Structures are given as C-alpha cells and as structure tokens.
Amino acid sequence: MQENIDLLLAHPLGSLLGYFAVAILGLVVFLSFFEMVTKYNCWDEIRKGNLAVAMATGGKIFGICNILRFSMESGASIYETMKWSVVGFILLLIAYFLFEFMTPVFSIDEEIAADNRAVGLTAMLISVSLSYVIGAAIF
C-alpha cells in the first residue's frame, strides 16, 4: 500500500495534488484556529464588507501559503511540508499574540472588528513579512 502511495506521489500530477491537498487542509485547519483566537467572526465580518478583517485574514492566508511554498521549494517531502506548515503556523500565531501584546493602548481585535484599516493593514503586513522570514529559515 505504501509503495502505491509513494509511486503516486512520485508522478508530477500526484505530487501536485498531494501538495495542493496539504495546502487546502492547512488553510482550513489553521484559519479555524485563528478564528478561535480572534474576538470577531472573520467570515461574517468579511461578508459585511469589513476591509480590515479581510486584510488581516488575507495576510494570514498569504503567510500560511508562503511558508508552504518555501517548504516545497526546499525539496521537502509532502510529509515534511505538513510539519513545516504546522511550525510556521505556530510562529505566525505567536506573532499575532505578540502584536496584541505590543500594543497595550488598544486591542488589535477590537480595532480590526471596528474596520480600522490601518490596523488591518499592519496585521496583514506582519503576517506576510514574517512568512518570508519563517520560510527563508526552512531548509
């Protein structure tokens, strides 16, 4: 059975589908965790047109996918890519909490929920920027 899976993943189309499945699964799981730690519902706010939430969520999506991209480019197997995505997600989550901690004069979540686009843009740029740092460390 394992030989069949390895053979399938060795084929370019099988490999593409495997990495794609890892990316989709990672996005669903990791965005669910982000949803649990924020004080607002991302998708409800985006449906209402809250651009700050859309920017912050988009930054998280980009950050997660960027870490996956770096992992794939490093030649990591699909299994290693899953591991690196978890590590990268944990680091992005830590960065989220640090951002909240480093701004004691206001709540990041409350500002983003109130459609403060400056805070949403900053959150997006933190996620995107740190994903490059995390990704560059993958080898």
PDB file of C-alpha atoms in Angstrom:
ATOM      1  CA  MET A   1       0.000   0.000   0.000  1.00  0.00           C
ATOM      2  CA  GLN A   2       2.744   2.473   0.975  1.00  0.00           C
ATOM      3  CA  GLU A   3       4.571   1.660  -2.274  1.00  0.00           C
ATOM      4  CA  ASN A   4       1.465   2.635  -4.274  1.00  0.00           C
ATOM      5  CA  ILE A   5       1.201   5.935  -2.413  1.00  0.00           C
ATOM      6  CA  ASP A   6       4.905   6.646  -2.938  1.00  0.00           C
ATOM      7  CA  LEU A   7       4.550   5.796  -6.627  1.00  0.00           C
ATOM      8  CA  LEU A   8       1.551   8.108  -6.946  1.00  0.00           C
ATOM      9  CA  LEU A   9       3.360  10.966  -5.195  1.00  0.00           C
ATOM     10  CA  ALA A  10       6.411  10.450  -7.439  1.00  0.00           C
ATOM     11  CA  HIS A  11       4.316  11.317 -10.501  1.00  0.00           C
ATOM     12  CA  PRO A  12       4.158  15.094 -11.178  1.00  0.00           C
ATOM     13  CA  LEU A  13       0.354  15.159 -11.162  1.00  0.00           C
ATOM     14  CA  GLY A  14       0.189  13.065  -7.993  1.00  0.00           C
ATOM     15  CA  SER A  15       2.737  15.326  -6.344  1.00  0.00           C
ATOM     16  CA  LEU A  16       0.797  18.434  -7.381  1.00  0.00           C
ATOM     17  CA  LEU A  17      -2.427  17.011  -5.980  1.00  0.00           C
ATOM     18  CA  GLY A  18      -0.685  15.943  -2.777  1.00  0.00           C
ATOM     19  CA  TYR A  19       0.824  19.385  -2.125  1.00  0.00           C
ATOM     20  CA  PHE A  20      -2.452  21.047  -3.081  1.00  0.00           C
ATOM     21  CA  ALA A  21      -4.352  18.852  -0.622  1.00  0.00           C
ATOM     22  CA  VAL A  22      -1.850  19.720   2.120  1.00  0.00           C
ATOM     23  CA  ALA A  23      -2.266  23.430   1.365  1.00  0.00           C
ATOM     24  CA  ILE A  24      -6.076  23.303   1.456  1.00  0.00           C
ATOM     25  CA  LEU A  25      -6.116  21.195   4.613  1.00  0.00           C
ATOM     26  CA  GLY A  26      -3.595  23.511   6.248  1.00  0.00           C
ATOM     27  CA  LEU A  27      -5.605  26.603   5.347  1.00  0.00           C
ATOM     28  CA  VAL A  28      -8.841  25.150   6.704  1.00  0.00           C
ATOM     29  CA  VAL A  29      -7.269  23.957   9.957  1.00  0.00           C
ATOM     30  CA  PHE A  30      -5.062  26.995  10.581  1.00  0.00           C
ATOM     31  CA  LEU A  31      -7.741  29.546   9.722  1.00  0.00           C
ATOM     32  CA  SER A  32     -10.078  27.715  12.093  1.00  0.00           C
ATOM     33  CA  PHE A  33      -7.521  28.183  14.872  1.00  0.00           C
ATOM     34  CA  PHE A  34      -7.162  31.873  14.030  1.00  0.00           C
ATOM     35  CA  GLU A  35     -10.958  32.144  14.102  1.00  0.00           C
ATOM     36  CA  MET A  36     -10.981  30.681  17.621  1.00  0.00           C
ATOM     37  CA  VAL A  37      -8.464  33.198  18.980  1.00  0.00           C
ATOM     38  CA  THR A  38      -9.996  36.334  17.481  1.00  0.00           C
ATOM     39  CA  LYS A  39     -12.872  38.151  19.131  1.00  0.00           C
ATOM     40  CA  TYR A  40     -14.740  38.503  15.842  1.00  0.00           C
ATOM     41  CA  ASN A  41     -16.033  36.078  13.227  1.00  0.00           C
ATOM     42  CA  CYS A  42     -13.786  36.569  10.187  1.00  0.00           C
ATOM     43  CA  TRP A  43     -16.204  35.353   7.551  1.00  0.00           C
ATOM     44  CA  ASP A  44     -19.217  37.224   8.948  1.00  0.00           C
ATOM     45  CA  GLU A  45     -17.189  40.426   9.062  1.00  0.00           C
ATOM     46  CA  ILE A  46     -15.870  39.910   5.533  1.00  0.00           C
ATOM     47  CA  ARG A  47     -19.437  39.261   4.313  1.00  0.00           C
ATOM     48  CA  LYS A  48     -20.419  42.608   5.885  1.00  0.00           C
ATOM     49  CA  GLY A  49     -17.633  44.348   3.974  1.00  0.00           C
ATOM     50  CA  ASN A  50     -15.158  44.818   6.824  1.00  0.00           C
ATOM     51  CA  LEU A  51     -11.993  45.562   4.875  1.00  0.00           C
ATOM     52  CA  ALA A  52      -9.736  45.478   7.953  1.00  0.00           C
ATOM     53  CA  VAL A  53     -10.776  41.886   8.680  1.00  0.00           C
ATOM     54  CA  ALA A  54     -10.355  40.982   5.007  1.00  0.00           C
ATOM     55  CA  MET A  55      -6.809  42.387   5.010  1.00  0.00           C
ATOM     56  CA  ALA A  56      -5.848  40.645   8.257  1.00  0.00           C
ATOM     57  CA  THR A  57      -7.349  37.336   7.093  1.00  0.00           C
ATOM     58  CA  GLY A  58      -5.769  37.697   3.662  1.00  0.00           C
ATOM     59  CA  GLY A  59      -2.404  38.235   5.314  1.00  0.00           C
ATOM     60  CA  LYS A  60      -2.853  35.044   7.308  1.00  0.00           C
ATOM     61  CA  ILE A  61      -3.803  33.112   4.167  1.00  0.00           C
ATOM     62  CA  PHE A  62      -0.823  34.505   2.274  1.00  0.00           C
ATOM     63  CA  GLY A  63       1.503  33.825   5.205  1.00  0.00           C
ATOM     64  CA  ILE A  64       0.460  30.200   5.538  1.00  0.00           C
ATOM     65  CA  CYS A  65       0.699  29.564   1.791  1.00  0.00           C
ATOM     66  CA  ASN A  66       4.046  31.356   1.570  1.00  0.00           C
ATOM     67  CA  ILE A  67       5.528  29.122   4.258  1.00  0.00           C
ATOM     68  CA  LEU A  68       4.207  26.101   2.347  1.00  0.00           C
ATOM     69  CA  ARG A  69       5.805  27.451  -0.834  1.00  0.00           C
ATOM     70  CA  PHE A  70       9.201  27.808   0.811  1.00  0.00           C
ATOM     71  CA  SER A  71       8.909  24.292   2.177  1.00  0.00           C
ATOM     72  CA  MET A  72       8.107  22.899  -1.257  1.00  0.00           C
ATOM     73  CA  GLU A  73      10.968  24.830  -2.862  1.00  0.00           C
ATOM     74  CA  SER A  74      13.388  23.399  -0.310  1.00  0.00           C
ATOM     75  CA  GLY A  75      12.661  19.944  -1.684  1.00  0.00           C
ATOM     76  CA  ALA A  76      10.758  18.822   1.379  1.00  0.00           C
ATOM     77  CA  SER A  77       8.502  15.830   1.006  1.00  0.00           C
ATOM     78  CA  ILE A  78       4.751  16.240   1.406  1.00  0.00           C
ATOM     79  CA  TYR A  79       5.059  14.954   4.971  1.00  0.00           C
ATOM     80  CA  GLU A  80       7.867  17.411   5.785  1.00  0.00           C
ATOM     81  CA  THR A  81       5.819  20.190   4.194  1.00  0.00           C
ATOM     82  CA  MET A  82       2.963  19.375   6.581  1.00  0.00           C
ATOM     83  CA  LYS A  83       5.375  19.562   9.517  1.00  0.00           C
ATOM     84  CA  TRP A  84       6.838  22.893   8.369  1.00  0.00           C
ATOM     85  CA  SER A  85       3.374  24.308   7.840  1.00  0.00           C
ATOM     86  CA  VAL A  86       2.494  23.485  11.451  1.00  0.00           C
ATOM     87  CA  VAL A  87       5.711  25.089  12.706  1.00  0.00           C
ATOM     88  CA  GLY A  88       5.119  28.133  10.522  1.00  0.00           C
ATOM     89  CA  PHE A  89       1.526  28.430  11.683  1.00  0.00           C
ATOM     90  CA  ILE A  90       2.576  28.282  15.334  1.00  0.00           C
ATOM     91  CA  LEU A  91       5.126  31.041  14.705  1.00  0.00           C
ATOM     92  CA  LEU A  92       2.519  33.187  12.926  1.00  0.00           C
ATOM     93  CA  LEU A  93       0.138  32.610  15.835  1.00  0.00           C
ATOM     94  CA  ILE A  94       2.836  33.681  18.289  1.00  0.00           C
ATOM     95  CA  ALA A  95       3.415  36.798  16.172  1.00  0.00           C
ATOM     96  CA  TYR A  96      -0.318  37.556  16.353  1.00  0.00           C
ATOM     97  CA  PHE A  97      -0.241  37.395  20.161  1.00  0.00           C
ATOM     98  CA  LEU A  98       2.945  39.479  20.279  1.00  0.00           C
ATOM     99  CA  PHE A  99       1.308  42.118  18.087  1.00  0.00           C
ATOM    100  CA  GLU A 100      -1.618  42.258  20.508  1.00  0.00           C
ATOM    101  CA  PHE A 101       0.774  42.385  23.489  1.00  0.00           C
ATOM    102  CA  MET A 102       2.982  45.099  21.935  1.00  0.00           C
ATOM    103  CA  THR A 103       0.029  47.472  21.514  1.00  0.00           C
ATOM    104  CA  PRO A 104      -1.310  47.864  25.055  1.00  0.00           C
ATOM    105  CA  VAL A 105      -3.043  51.163  24.266  1.00  0.00           C
ATOM    106  CA  PHE A 106      -5.686  49.446  22.145  1.00  0.00           C
ATOM    107  CA  SER A 107      -6.951  45.960  21.319  1.00  0.00           C
ATOM    108  CA  ILE A 108      -5.948  44.704  17.884  1.00  0.00           C
ATOM    109  CA  ASP A 109      -9.051  42.510  17.658  1.00  0.00           C
ATOM    110  CA  GLU A 110     -11.404  45.327  18.613  1.00  0.00           C
ATOM    111  CA  GLU A 111      -9.792  47.729  16.138  1.00  0.00           C
ATOM    112  CA  ILE A 112      -9.938  45.214  13.301  1.00  0.00           C
ATOM    113  CA  ALA A 113     -13.548  44.324  14.171  1.00  0.00           C
ATOM    114  CA  ALA A 114     -14.339  48.061  14.036  1.00  0.00           C
ATOM    115  CA  ASP A 115     -12.873  48.162  10.482  1.00  0.00           C
ATOM    116  CA  ASN A 116      -9.744  50.116  11.440  1.00  0.00           C
ATOM    117  CA  ARG A 117      -7.976  49.613   8.133  1.00  0.00           C
ATOM    118  CA  ALA A 118      -4.632  50.870   9.391  1.00  0.00           C
ATOM    119  CA  VAL A 119      -4.567  48.101  11.996  1.00  0.00           C
ATOM    120  CA  GLY A 120      -5.840  45.529   9.463  1.00  0.00           C
ATOM    121  CA  LEU A 121      -3.123  46.530   7.002  1.00  0.00           C
ATOM    122  CA  THR A 122      -0.459  46.346   9.710  1.00  0.00           C
ATOM    123  CA  ALA A 123      -1.677  42.882  10.753  1.00  0.00           C
ATOM    124  CA  MET A 124      -1.584  41.766   7.121  1.00  0.00           C
ATOM    125  CA  LEU A 125       1.935  43.074   6.603  1.00  0.00           C
ATOM    126  CA  ILE A 126       3.178  41.414   9.783  1.00  0.00           C
ATOM    127  CA  SER A 127       1.825  38.040   8.630  1.00  0.00           C
ATOM    128  CA  VAL A 128       3.229  38.437   5.120  1.00  0.00           C
ATOM    129  CA  SER A 129       6.616  39.747   6.244  1.00  0.00           C
ATOM    130  CA  LEU A 130       7.144  37.107   8.911  1.00  0.00           C
ATOM    131  CA  SER A 131       6.145  34.359   6.484  1.00  0.00           C
ATOM    132  CA  TYR A 132       9.195  35.312   4.405  1.00  0.00           C
ATOM    133  CA  VAL A 133      11.453  35.161   7.455  1.00  0.00           C
ATOM    134  CA  ILE A 134       9.991  31.822   8.560  1.00  0.00           C
ATOM    135  CA  GLY A 135      10.115  30.455   5.020  1.00  0.00           C
ATOM    136  CA  ALA A 136      13.737  31.505   4.486  1.00  0.00           C
ATOM    137  CA  ALA A 137      14.707  29.510   7.566  1.00  0.00           C
ATOM    138  CA  ILE A 138      13.294  26.290   6.067  1.00  0.00           C
ATOM    139  CA  PHE A 139      15.961  24.090   4.563  1.00  0.00           C
TER     140      PHE A 139
END
